[in-house]
CSV table of C-alpha atoms and ligand atoms in Angstrom, one decimal:
chain,number,residue,atom,x,y,z
A,1262,MET,CA,0.0,0.0,0.0
A,1263,ASN,CA,3.0,2.3,-0.5
A,1264,LEU,CA,1.2,4.1,-3.2
A,1265,LEU,CA,-1.7,5.1,-0.9
A,1266,ASP,CA,0.8,6.0,1.8
A,1267,LYS,CA,2.2,8.7,-0.5
A,1268,LEU,CA,-1.1,10.5,-0.3
A,1269,VAL,CA,-0.8,11.1,3.4
A,1270,ILE,CA,-0.5,14.7,4.6
A,1271,PRO,CA,0.3,15.9,8.1
A,1272,LEU,CA,-3.0,16.5,10.1
A,1273,SER,CA,-3.8,18.9,12.8
A,1274,PRO,CA,-6.0,17.7,15.6
A,1275,GLU,CA,-8.9,19.6,14.1
A,1276,HIS,CA,-8.4,17.9,10.7
A,1277,ILE,CA,-8.4,14.5,12.4
A,1278,THR,CA,-11.7,15.3,14.1
A,1279,LEU,CA,-13.1,16.5,10.9
A,1280,LEU,CA,-12.0,13.3,9.1
A,1281,HIS,CA,-13.8,11.2,11.8
A,1282,TYR,CA,-17.0,13.2,11.1
A,1283,ILE,CA,-16.7,12.8,7.3
A,1284,SER,CA,-16.1,9.1,7.7
A,1285,MET,CA,-19.3,9.0,9.7
A,1286,LEU,CA,-21.2,10.8,7.0
A,1287,ILE,CA,-19.8,8.5,4.4
A,1288,PHE,CA,-21.0,5.5,6.3
A,1289,PHE,CA,-24.5,7.1,6.6
A,1290,LEU,CA,-24.7,6.9,2.8
A,1291,PHE,CA,-22.9,3.7,2.2
A,1292,VAL,CA,-24.3,1.4,4.9
A,1293,PRO,CA,-28.1,2.0,4.2
A,1294,PHE,CA,-27.6,1.8,0.5
A,1295,ILE,CA,-25.5,-1.3,0.4
A,1296,SER,CA,-27.9,-2.9,3.0
A,1297,ILE,CA,-30.9,-2.7,0.7
A,1298,VAL,CA,-28.9,-3.9,-2.3
A,1299,LEU,CA,-27.8,-6.9,-0.3
A,1300,GLY,CA,-31.2,-7.6,1.2
A,1301,GLY,CA,-33.0,-6.9,-2.0
A,1302,ASN,CA,-30.8,-9.1,-4.0
A,1303,ILE,CA,-31.3,-12.0,-1.7
A,1304,LEU,CA,-35.1,-11.6,-1.7
A,1305,SER,CA,-35.3,-11.1,-5.4
A,1306,LEU,CA,-33.3,-14.2,-6.2
A,1307,TYR,CA,-35.3,-16.2,-3.7
A,1308,TYR,CA,-38.7,-15.1,-5.1
A,1309,LYS,CA,-37.5,-15.5,-8.7
A,1310,SER,CA,-36.6,-19.1,-8.2
A,1311,LYS,CA,-39.7,-19.8,-6.1
A,1312,GLY,CA,-41.8,-18.1,-8.8
A,1313,LEU,CA,-40.3,-20.1,-11.6
A,1314,LYS,CA,-40.6,-23.4,-9.7
A,1315,GLU,CA,-44.3,-22.9,-8.8
A,1316,SER,CA,-45.1,-20.8,-12.0
A,1317,ASN,CA,-46.4,-18.2,-9.7
A,1318,ASN,CA,-46.6,-14.7,-11.3
A,1319,LEU,CA,-47.1,-12.9,-8.0
A,1320,TYR,CA,-43.6,-14.1,-6.8
A,1321,LEU,CA,-42.0,-13.3,-10.2
A,1322,ARG,CA,-43.5,-9.8,-10.2
A,1323,PHE,CA,-42.3,-9.3,-6.6
A,1324,SER,CA,-38.8,-10.4,-7.5
A,1325,ARG,CA,-38.6,-7.9,-10.3
A,1326,ASP,CA,-40.1,-5.0,-8.3
A,1327,ILE,CA,-37.7,-5.5,-5.4
A,1328,ILE,CA,-34.6,-5.5,-7.5
A,1329,GLU,CA,-35.8,-2.4,-9.3
A,1330,ILE,CA,-36.5,-0.6,-6.1
A,1331,VAL,CA,-33.3,-1.4,-4.3
A,1332,THR,CA,-30.9,-0.7,-7.1
A,1333,ILE,CA,-32.5,2.6,-7.9
A,1334,ASN,CA,-30.3,3.4,-10.9
A,1335,LYS,CA,-26.8,3.0,-12.1
A,1336,SER,CA,-25.5,6.5,-11.2
A,1337,ILE,CA,-26.8,6.2,-7.7
A,1338,GLY,CA,-25.1,2.7,-7.4
A,1339,ILE,CA,-21.8,4.3,-8.4
A,1340,MET,CA,-22.2,7.2,-6.1
A,1341,LEU,CA,-23.5,5.5,-3.0
A,1342,GLY,CA,-21.9,2.1,-3.4
A,1343,ILE,CA,-18.5,2.8,-5.0
A,1344,MET,CA,-17.5,6.4,-4.5
A,1345,THR,CA,-18.3,6.2,-0.8
A,1346,LEU,CA,-16.0,3.3,-0.3
A,1347,VAL,CA,-13.2,5.0,-2.2
A,1348,THR,CA,-13.6,8.0,0.0
A,1349,SER,CA,-13.5,6.0,3.2
A,1350,ILE,CA,-10.4,4.2,2.1
A,1351,LEU,CA,-8.7,7.6,1.6
A,1352,ILE,CA,-9.8,8.7,5.0
A,1353,TYR,CA,-8.5,5.5,6.7
A,1354,VAL,CA,-5.2,5.9,4.9
A,1355,GLN,CA,-4.9,9.4,6.5
A,1356,LEU,CA,-5.9,8.2,9.9
A,1357,PHE,CA,-3.9,5.0,10.2
A,1358,HIS,CA,-1.1,5.1,7.7
A,1359,ASP,CA,1.7,4.3,9.9
A,1360,ALA,CA,-0.1,2.3,12.6
A,1361,ASN,CA,-2.7,0.2,11.1
A,1362,LEU,CA,-2.3,-0.4,7.4
A,1363,ILE,CA,-3.9,-3.8,7.6
A,1364,SER,CA,-7.2,-2.1,8.1
A,1365,VAL,CA,-6.7,-0.2,4.9
A,1366,ASN,CA,-5.8,-3.4,3.1
A,1367,TYR,CA,-9.0,-5.0,4.0
A,1368,LEU,CA,-11.0,-2.0,2.9
A,1369,THR,CA,-9.3,-1.9,-0.4
A,1370,TRP,CA,-10.1,-5.6,-1.1
A,1371,ALA,CA,-13.7,-4.9,0.1
A,1372,PHE,CA,-13.8,-2.2,-2.5
A,1373,VAL,CA,-12.8,-4.6,-5.3
A,1374,PHE,CA,-15.3,-7.2,-4.3
A,1375,VAL,CA,-18.2,-4.8,-3.7
A,1376,THR,CA,-17.6,-3.2,-7.1
A,1377,ILE,CA,-17.7,-6.5,-8.9
A,1378,GLY,CA,-20.7,-7.5,-6.9
A,1379,LEU,CA,-22.6,-4.3,-7.8
A,1380,ILE,CA,-21.8,-4.7,-11.5
A,1381,LEU,CA,-23.2,-8.2,-11.4
A,1382,ILE,CA,-26.2,-7.2,-9.5
A,1383,TYR,CA,-27.0,-4.4,-11.9
A,1384,THR,CA,-26.6,-7.0,-14.7
A,1385,PHE,CA,-29.0,-9.2,-12.9
A,1386,ARG,CA,-31.5,-6.3,-12.7
A,1387,TYR,CA,-31.3,-5.4,-16.4
A,1388,SER,CA,-31.2,-9.0,-17.7
A,1389,SER,CA,-34.2,-9.9,-15.5
A,1390,ALA,CA,-36.1,-7.3,-17.4
A,1391,PHE,CA,-35.1,-9.0,-20.7
A,1392,SER,CA,-36.1,-12.5,-19.6
A,1393,ASP,CA,-39.4,-11.1,-18.5
A,1394,LEU,CA,-39.8,-9.6,-22.0
A,1395,PHE,CA,-39.2,-13.0,-23.5
A,1396,ASN,CA,-41.6,-14.5,-21.0
A,1397,SER,CA,-44.3,-12.2,-22.1
A,1398,ILE,CA,-44.0,-13.0,-25.8
A,1399,GLN,CA,-44.0,-16.7,-25.0
A,1400,ASP,CA,-47.5,-17.0,-26.3
A,1401,TYR,CA,-46.6,-15.3,-29.5
A,1402,LYS,CA,-48.8,-16.9,-32.1
A,1403,THR,CA,-46.9,-18.2,-35.1
A,1404,ASP,CA,-46.9,-21.4,-37.1
A,1405,ASP,CA,-43.2,-21.0,-37.9
A,1406,GLN,CA,-41.6,-23.6,-35.7
A,1407,SER,CA,-38.1,-22.2,-36.1
A,1408,ILE,CA,-39.1,-18.8,-34.7
A,1409,LYS,CA,-40.7,-20.5,-31.8
A,1410,GLU,CA,-37.6,-22.5,-31.0
A,1411,GLU,CA,-35.4,-19.4,-31.3
A,1412,LEU,CA,-37.5,-17.5,-28.9
A,1413,GLU,CA,-37.4,-20.4,-26.5
A,1414,ASN,CA,-33.6,-20.4,-26.7
A,1415,TYR,CA,-33.3,-16.7,-26.0
A,1416,ARG,CA,-35.7,-17.1,-23.2
A,1417,THR,CA,-33.7,-19.8,-21.4
A,1418,SER,CA,-30.3,-18.3,-22.0
A,1419,SER,CA,-31.3,-14.9,-20.8
A,1420,ARG,CA,-32.9,-16.5,-17.7
A,1421,LYS,CA,-29.7,-18.4,-17.0
A,1422,LEU,CA,-27.5,-15.3,-17.5
A,1423,SER,CA,-29.7,-13.3,-15.2
A,1424,PHE,CA,-29.7,-16.0,-12.4
A,1425,LYS,CA,-25.9,-16.4,-12.7
A,1426,ALA,CA,-25.3,-12.6,-12.5
A,1427,GLY,CA,-27.6,-12.4,-9.5
A,1428,ARG,CA,-26.0,-15.3,-7.6
A,1429,PHE,CA,-22.4,-14.4,-8.3
A,1430,GLY,CA,-23.2,-10.8,-7.5
A,1431,LEU,CA,-24.6,-11.9,-4.2
A,1432,ALA,CA,-21.4,-13.9,-3.5
A,1433,PHE,CA,-19.1,-11.1,-4.3
A,1434,LEU,CA,-21.1,-8.5,-2.4
A,1435,LEU,CA,-21.2,-10.8,0.7
A,1436,ILE,CA,-17.4,-11.3,0.6
A,1437,GLY,CA,-16.8,-7.6,0.0
A,1438,LEU,CA,-19.0,-6.6,2.9
A,1439,TRP,CA,-17.4,-9.2,5.2
A,1440,LEU,CA,-14.0,-7.7,4.3
A,1441,PHE,CA,-15.4,-4.2,4.9
A,1442,VAL,CA,-16.7,-5.2,8.4
A,1443,ALA,CA,-13.3,-6.8,9.1
A,1444,GLY,CA,-11.4,-3.6,8.0
A,1445,VAL,CA,-13.6,-1.4,10.2
A,1446,THR,CA,-13.3,-3.8,13.1
A,1447,LEU,CA,-9.5,-4.0,12.7
A,1448,ALA,CA,-9.3,-0.2,13.2
A,1449,PHE,CA,-10.2,-0.8,16.8
A,1450,PHE,CA,-7.3,-3.1,17.5
A,1451,THR,CA,-4.1,-1.3,16.8
A,1452,LYS,CA,-1.2,-3.7,17.1
A,1453,ASP,CA,-2.1,-7.2,18.1
A,1454,TRP,CA,-3.8,-8.1,14.8
A,1455,SER,CA,-1.2,-7.3,12.2
A,1456,ASP,CA,0.4,-10.8,12.3
A,1457,LYS,CA,-2.8,-12.8,12.0
A,1458,ASN,CA,-3.7,-14.3,8.7
A,1459,ILE,CA,-6.8,-13.4,6.8
A,1460,LEU,CA,-8.9,-16.5,7.7
A,1461,THR,CA,-8.2,-16.1,11.4
A,1462,ILE,CA,-9.3,-12.5,11.2
A,1463,LEU,CA,-12.5,-13.2,9.1
A,1464,PHE,CA,-13.6,-16.0,11.3
A,1465,SER,CA,-12.7,-14.3,14.6
A,1466,TRP,CA,-15.5,-13.7,17.0
A,1467,SER,CA,-15.0,-9.9,16.9
A,1468,VAL,CA,-15.6,-9.8,13.1
A,1469,ILE,CA,-18.3,-12.4,12.9
A,1470,SER,CA,-20.3,-10.9,15.8
A,1471,ARG,CA,-20.4,-7.6,13.8
A,1472,PHE,CA,-20.9,-9.2,10.4
A,1473,ILE,CA,-24.0,-11.2,11.3
A,1474,PRO,CA,-25.9,-8.2,12.7
A,1475,PHE,CA,-24.9,-6.3,9.6
A,1476,ILE,CA,-26.7,-8.8,7.4
A,1477,ILE,CA,-29.7,-8.9,9.7
A,1478,THR,CA,-29.9,-5.1,9.7
A,1479,ALA,CA,-29.7,-5.3,5.9
A,1480,ILE,CA,-32.8,-7.6,5.8
A,1481,ALA,CA,-34.7,-5.4,8.3
A,1482,PHE,CA,-34.0,-2.3,6.4
A,1483,THR,CA,-34.9,-4.0,3.1
A,1484,GLY,CA,-38.3,-4.9,4.5
A,1485,ALA,CA,-38.8,-1.3,5.7
A,1486,THR,CA,-37.7,0.0,2.3
A,1487,ILE,CA,-40.2,-2.3,0.5
A,1488,LEU,CA,-43.0,-1.0,2.7
A,1489,PHE,CA,-41.9,2.6,2.2
A,1490,SER,CA,-41.6,2.5,-1.6
A,1491,PHE,CA,-44.8,0.4,-2.2
A,1492,PHE,CA,-47.0,2.3,0.1
A,1493,TYR,CA,-45.6,5.7,0.9
A,1494,TRP,CA,-43.1,7.1,-1.6
A,1495,GLU,CA,-45.0,9.5,-4.0
A,1496,GLY,CA,-48.3,8.3,-2.6
A,1497,GLY,CA,-47.4,4.6,-3.1
A,1498,ILE,CA,-47.5,2.5,-6.2
A,1499,LYS,CA,-50.8,3.0,-7.9
A,1500,ASN,CA,-53.2,0.3,-9.3
A,1501,LEU,CA,-51.7,-2.6,-7.5
A,1502,PRO,CA,-54.0,-5.7,-7.5
A,1503,GLU,CA,-55.3,-6.3,-4.0
A,1504,ASP,CA,-53.9,-9.8,-3.5
A,1505,TYR,CA,-50.4,-8.5,-4.5
A,1506,LYS,CA,-50.7,-5.5,-2.2
A,1507,ALA,CA,-51.6,-7.8,0.7
A,1508,PHE,CA,-48.7,-10.1,-0.1
A,1509,VAL,CA,-46.2,-7.3,-0.3
A,1510,ARG,CA,-47.4,-5.8,3.0
A,1511,LYS,CA,-47.3,-9.0,4.9
A,1512,THR,CA,-43.8,-9.9,3.5
A,1513,GLY,CA,-42.4,-6.4,4.3
A,1514,ILE,CA,-43.8,-6.4,7.9
A,1515,ASN,CA,-42.6,-10.0,8.6
A,1516,LEU,CA,-39.1,-9.4,7.3
A,1517,THR,CA,-38.6,-6.2,9.3
A,1518,ALA,CA,-40.2,-7.6,12.4
A,1519,PHE,CA,-38.3,-10.9,12.5
A,1520,SER,CA,-34.9,-9.4,11.8
A,1521,SER,CA,-35.2,-6.4,14.0
A,1522,ILE,CA,-36.3,-8.4,17.0
A,1523,VAL,CA,-32.9,-10.1,17.3
A,1524,LEU,CA,-30.8,-7.0,16.8
A,1525,PRO,CA,-30.7,-5.8,20.5
A,1526,ILE,CA,-28.9,-9.1,21.4
A,1527,PHE,CA,-26.2,-8.3,18.9
A,1528,ILE,CA,-25.9,-4.7,20.1
A,1529,LEU,CA,-25.2,-6.0,23.6
A,1530,ILE,CA,-22.7,-8.5,22.3
A,1531,ASP,CA,-21.0,-5.7,20.4
A,1532,ILE,CA,-20.5,-3.7,23.6
A,1533,THR,CA,-18.8,-6.7,25.4
A,1534,ASN,CA,-16.6,-7.2,22.4
A,1535,LEU,CA,-15.1,-3.7,22.2
A,1536,PRO,CA,-11.7,-3.1,23.7
A,1537,ASP,CA,-11.9,-1.4,27.1
A,1538,ASN,CA,-10.4,1.8,25.9
A,1539,ALA,CA,-13.1,2.1,23.2
A,1540,ILE,CA,-16.1,2.4,25.6
A,1541,SER,CA,-17.2,5.8,26.8
A,1542,SER,CA,-20.5,7.3,28.0
A,1543,GLY,CA,-21.0,8.6,24.4
A,1544,VAL,CA,-20.9,5.1,23.1
A,1545,PHE,CA,-23.5,3.9,25.6
A,1546,PHE,CA,-25.7,6.9,25.0
A,1547,PHE,CA,-26.0,6.3,21.2
A,1548,LEU,CA,-26.5,2.6,21.6
A,1549,THR,CA,-29.3,3.2,24.1
A,1550,ILE,CA,-31.0,5.6,21.6
A,1551,GLY,CA,-30.6,2.8,19.0
A,1552,LEU,CA,-32.3,0.3,21.3
A,1553,LEU,CA,-35.1,2.7,22.1
A,1554,LEU,CA,-35.7,3.4,18.4
A,1555,LEU,CA,-35.9,-0.3,17.8
A,1556,PHE,CA,-38.6,-0.7,20.5
A,1557,LEU,CA,-40.5,2.2,18.8
A,1558,GLY,CA,-40.2,0.3,15.5
A,1559,TYR,CA,-41.7,-2.9,17.1
A,1560,HIS,CA,-44.7,-0.8,18.1
A,1561,TYR,CA,-45.4,0.5,14.6
A,1562,LEU,CA,-44.9,-3.0,13.1
A,1563,TYR,CA,-47.4,-4.4,15.6
A,1564,VAL,CA,-50.0,-1.9,14.8
A,1565,MET,CA,-49.7,-2.4,11.1
A,1566,TYR,CA,-49.8,-6.1,11.5
A,1567,LYS,CA,-52.9,-6.0,13.7
A,1568,ASN,CA,-54.8,-3.6,11.4
A,1569,SER,CA,-53.6,-5.2,8.2
A,1570,ASP,CA,-52.6,-1.8,6.8
A,1571,ALA,CA,-49.4,0.0,5.8
A,1572,LYS,CA,-50.1,3.3,7.5
A,1573,TYR,CA,-46.8,3.5,9.3
A,1574,SER,CA,-44.6,2.6,6.3
A,1575,LEU,CA,-42.8,6.0,6.5
A,1576,HIS,CA,-42.3,5.7,10.3
A,1577,ILE,CA,-40.9,2.3,10.2
A,1578,PHE,CA,-38.5,3.2,7.4
A,1579,LEU,CA,-37.2,6.3,9.3
A,1580,VAL,CA,-37.0,4.4,12.6
A,1581,ILE,CA,-34.7,1.7,11.1
A,1582,LEU,CA,-32.7,4.3,9.2
A,1583,LEU,CA,-32.1,6.3,12.4
A,1584,THR,CA,-31.2,3.1,14.3
A,1585,ILE,CA,-28.5,2.5,11.6
A,1586,PHE,CA,-27.3,6.0,12.0
A,1587,THR,CA,-27.1,5.9,15.8
A,1588,VAL,CA,-25.2,2.6,15.7
A,1589,ILE,CA,-22.8,4.1,13.2
A,1590,ILE,CA,-22.2,7.1,15.5
A,1591,ALA,CA,-21.7,4.8,18.5
A,1592,ASP,CA,-19.3,2.7,16.5
A,1593,GLN,CA,-17.2,5.6,15.2
A,1594,THR,CA,-17.1,7.2,18.6
A,1595,ALA,CA,-15.8,4.0,20.0
A,1596,MET,CA,-13.2,3.9,17.2
A,1597,GLY,CA,-12.1,7.4,18.0
A,1598,ASN,CA,-11.7,6.4,21.7
A,1599,ALA,CA,-9.7,3.3,20.9
A,1600,ASN,CA,-7.3,5.4,18.7
A,1601,GLN,CA,-6.6,8.3,20.9
A,1602,THR,CA,-2.9,7.5,21.1
A,1603,GLN,CA,-2.7,7.2,17.3
A,1604,THR,CA,-4.5,10.6,17.0
A,1605,PHE,CA,-2.0,12.1,19.4
A,1606,LEU,CA,0.9,10.8,17.4
A,1607,LEU,CA,-0.6,12.2,14.2
A,1608,ALA,CA,-1.2,15.6,15.7
A,1609,GLN,CA,2.4,15.6,17.1
A,1610,ASN,CA,3.6,14.9,13.6
A,1611,PHE,CA,1.7,17.9,12.4
A,1612,GLU,CA,3.2,20.2,15.0
A,1613,THR,CA,6.7,19.1,13.9
A,1614,GLU,CA,5.9,19.7,10.3
A,1615,MET,CA,4.4,23.1,11.1
A,1616,ALA,CA,7.3,24.1,13.2
A,1617,LYS,CA,9.6,23.3,10.3
A,1618,LEU,CA,7.6,25.6,8.0
A,1619,THR,CA,7.3,28.5,10.4
A,1620,GLU,CA,10.8,28.2,11.9
A,1621,GLY,CA,12.3,31.6,12.6
A,1622,ASN,CA,9.1,33.5,11.6
A,1623,LYS,CA,7.9,34.3,15.0
A,1624,PRO,CA,9.4,34.9,18.4
A,1625,LYS,CA,8.5,32.0,20.6
A,1626,VAL,CA,6.6,32.5,23.9
A,1627,ILE,CA,6.3,29.2,25.7
A,1628,SER,CA,3.1,28.8,27.6
A,1629,GLY,CA,2.7,25.8,29.9
A,1630,GLU,CA,-1.0,26.2,29.7
A,1631,ASP,CA,-1.0,26.0,25.9
A,1632,ILE,CA,1.1,23.0,25.9
A,1633,TYR,CA,-1.2,21.3,28.4
A,1634,LYS,CA,-4.3,22.2,26.3
A,1635,ASN,CA,-2.8,21.3,23.0
A,1636,ILE,CA,-1.0,18.1,23.9
A,1637,CYS,CA,-1.5,16.7,27.3
A,1638,SER,CA,-5.3,17.2,27.6
A,1639,ALA,CA,-5.8,14.7,24.8
A,1640,CYS,CA,-5.0,12.1,27.5
A,1641,HIS,CA,-5.1,13.8,30.8
A,1642,SER,CA,-7.5,15.7,33.0
A,1643,PHE,CA,-6.7,17.0,36.5
A,1644,ASP,CA,-9.5,15.2,38.2
A,1645,HIS,CA,-10.6,12.1,36.2
A,1646,LYS,CA,-9.1,9.4,34.1
A,1647,VAL,CA,-8.9,9.9,30.4
A,1648,VAL,CA,-6.3,7.8,28.7
A,1649,GLY,CA,-3.7,8.5,31.4
A,1650,PRO,CA,-4.3,8.8,35.1
A,1651,PRO,CA,-5.7,12.1,36.6
A,1652,TYR,CA,-3.0,14.5,37.7
A,1653,LYS,CA,-4.7,14.9,41.1
A,1654,GLN,CA,-3.6,11.3,41.7
A,1655,THR,CA,-0.1,11.2,40.2
A,1656,LEU,CA,1.4,14.7,40.8
A,1657,PRO,CA,1.4,14.8,44.6
A,1658,LYS,CA,4.3,12.3,44.7
A,1659,TYR,CA,6.5,14.9,42.9
A,1660,HIS,CA,6.2,17.2,45.9
A,1661,ASP,CA,6.5,20.3,43.6
A,1662,ASP,CA,9.9,19.1,42.3
A,1663,VAL,CA,9.7,20.6,38.8
A,1664,ASP,CA,13.0,19.0,37.6
A,1665,LYS,CA,11.9,15.5,38.6
A,1666,LEU,CA,8.6,16.0,36.7
A,1667,VAL,CA,10.5,17.5,33.7
A,1668,LYS,CA,12.6,14.3,33.6
A,1669,PHE,CA,9.5,12.2,33.4
A,1670,ILE,CA,7.9,14.3,30.7
A,1671,LEU,CA,11.0,14.3,28.5
A,1672,ASN,CA,11.3,10.5,28.9
A,1673,PRO,CA,8.1,8.9,30.2
A,1674,THR,CA,8.5,5.6,32.1
A,1675,GLN,CA,5.7,3.2,33.1
A,1676,ASN,CA,4.8,4.1,36.6
A,1677,ASN,CA,1.1,3.3,36.9
A,1678,PRO,CA,-0.1,-0.2,36.7
A,1679,GLY,CA,-3.3,-0.7,34.7
A,1680,TYR,CA,-2.4,2.1,32.2
A,1681,PRO,CA,-0.7,1.8,28.8
A,1682,PRO,CA,2.7,3.4,28.6
A,1683,MET,CA,2.7,7.2,27.8
A,1684,PRO,CA,4.2,8.0,24.4
A,1685,ASN,CA,7.0,10.5,24.4
A,1686,PRO,CA,5.3,13.9,23.8
A,1687,GLY,CA,8.5,15.1,22.1
A,1688,LEU,CA,8.9,18.4,24.0
A,1689,LYS,CA,12.0,20.5,24.2
A,1690,PRO,CA,13.4,20.9,27.8
A,1691,ASP,CA,12.1,24.5,28.2
A,1692,GLU,CA,8.7,23.4,27.0
A,1693,ALA,CA,8.6,20.5,29.4
A,1694,LYS,CA,9.6,22.9,32.2
A,1695,ALA,CA,6.8,25.3,31.3
A,1696,VAL,CA,4.1,22.6,31.3
A,1697,ALA,CA,5.5,20.9,34.5
A,1698,THR,CA,5.4,24.3,36.3
A,1699,TYR,CA,1.9,24.9,35.0
A,1700,ILE,CA,0.3,21.5,36.0
A,1701,LEU,CA,2.0,21.5,39.4
A,1702,LYS,CA,0.5,24.9,40.1
A,1703,GLU,CA,-2.9,24.0,38.6
A,1704,VAL,CA,-3.3,20.7,40.5
A,1705,ARG,CA,-3.3,22.6,43.9
A,1706,LYS,CA,-6.8,23.7,43.0
A,1707,TYR,CA,-8.0,20.1,43.2
A,1708,GLU,CA,-6.6,19.3,46.6
B,452,LIG,C1,-1.3,9.8,24.2
B,452,LIG,C2,-1.7,9.9,25.6
B,452,LIG,C3,-0.9,10.8,26.5
B,452,LIG,C4,-0.4,12.1,26.3
B,452,LIG,C5,-0.6,13.0,25.1
B,452,LIG,C6,0.3,12.5,27.5
B,452,LIG,N1,0.2,11.5,28.4
B,452,LIG,FE1,0.9,11.6,30.3
B,452,LIG,N2,0.4,9.7,30.6
B,452,LIG,C7,-0.3,8.9,29.7
B,452,LIG,C8,-0.4,7.6,30.2
B,452,LIG,C9,-1.1,6.4,29.5
B,452,LIG,C10,0.2,7.6,31.5
B,452,LIG,C11,0.3,6.4,32.5
B,452,LIG,C12,1.7,5.8,32.2
B,452,LIG,C13,2.2,5.1,33.4
B,452,LIG,O1,2.6,5.8,34.3
B,452,LIG,O2,2.2,3.9,33.4
B,452,LIG,C14,0.6,8.9,31.7
B,452,LIG,C15,1.3,9.4,32.9
B,452,LIG,C16,1.6,10.7,33.1
B,452,LIG,C17,2.0,11.2,34.4
B,452,LIG,C18,2.2,10.4,35.7
B,452,LIG,C19,3.6,10.0,35.9
B,452,LIG,C20,3.8,9.3,37.2
B,452,LIG,O3,5.0,9.3,37.6
B,452,LIG,O4,2.9,8.7,37.7
B,452,LIG,C21,2.3,12.5,34.2
B,452,LIG,C22,2.7,13.5,35.3
B,452,LIG,C23,2.0,12.8,32.9
B,452,LIG,N3,1.6,11.7,32.2
B,452,LIG,C24,2.1,14.1,32.3
B,452,LIG,C25,1.9,14.4,31.0
B,452,LIG,C26,2.2,15.7,30.4
B,452,LIG,C27,2.7,16.9,31.1
B,452,LIG,C28,1.8,15.6,29.1
B,452,LIG,C29,1.9,16.6,28.1
B,452,LIG,C30,3.1,17.2,27.8
B,452,LIG,C31,1.3,14.2,28.9
B,452,LIG,N4,1.4,13.5,30.1
B,452,LIG,C32,0.8,13.8,27.7
B,452,LIG,C33,-0.7,9.2,28.4
B,452,LIG,C34,-0.5,10.5,27.9
């Protein structure tokens, strides 16, 4: 990945935060879209083969309608399914280039598989339309036997092509998304994963326990999207036969209900799986909102089920979409937490680069407070644990001995069990002295 590494530019702490937000927004686009393509493709294939086996036109029509709804059109596929992935790879390269390249590798492979998968699925969609065309002229009245045979040949071969494209598309998309989930999961675990081989990683509990809910969410959201686009979007699809309408409604409600009912279990599993340094009150907060939204969703589904109507199609669509958003926010917050040391190192890199550029331009006033705010406060607070221990707890043992503290800051050693080692903040002696004096003075306020 040397090529990608060349794209890396030094980042200030503000840029890093901004990148985390952009990556969240990108996931807001990518995850819901790819979810309905995945879920819709599975359903469409299922009803197509069921419909052909039982010669049931209702199933065949459903299969065709679903794949048309979920794939929207080619440009949207390229924008939401492919451009988003490229962007998130570029962001991950910036955020992890020297620490966690393996995560970027997985995302790059995910991109390759997802792209091939999407091309095949769009082929499935358009070739399905063809084979339906041949189906509809099946009864074409002619006495010419050769025309009849030719038509029949076209019909079977286009059907085969369409099935093949759909099935291979599904396989590629599934593998691509599995790699995607692995890549995102790897970003949580900085060092201990780099020497593991791909199968160990793909089949590790951390990855599997995130991939399964990903698929279940995809099904739930597909169900909700079906309800939404048949019964709400632009006033719902007009002139649907009653039996078809009832079938679509029942299928949509069942899919969403059965799949969203198991999701809370996986959300809880996910929390227990995260590394300790990833969990914060923010993570809990967003996951709790996600759970509450799901419960609200059950309520709407139940009412629609009881009244045999589709009145809450919009509500259920929004509820599942918002649940996806909150889980993404929780996840990205957790990732930010787990990577605080990495963020610090990147920011430090930036300071060095900037110092090189501005060298000699301005007279330097060293402020201990600024150093504390810009560097130390990423990991320290005076009165509570952040990444490092609270100053209130560690500073008293220095008994106001500035020089002793300067020694530690210039060359941190491991002093506190239960904490990771402190990375060297790379200060000059006079800067270390300024910040040492400042924190020794400040900490008295907390006595
Ligand atoms: C990337 C996170 C990080 C940054 C940035 C950081 N520290 Fe630390 N610091 C830690 C961790 C983790 C520990 C606990 C290490 C240990 O003692 O085992 C620690 C420990 C300390 C201690 C306790 C030492 C002792 O003897 O118990 C002091 C004092 C301290 N840091 C001061 C600073 C100052 C001053 C800065 C800013 C110049 C700073 N730290 C920046 C993570 C950080």
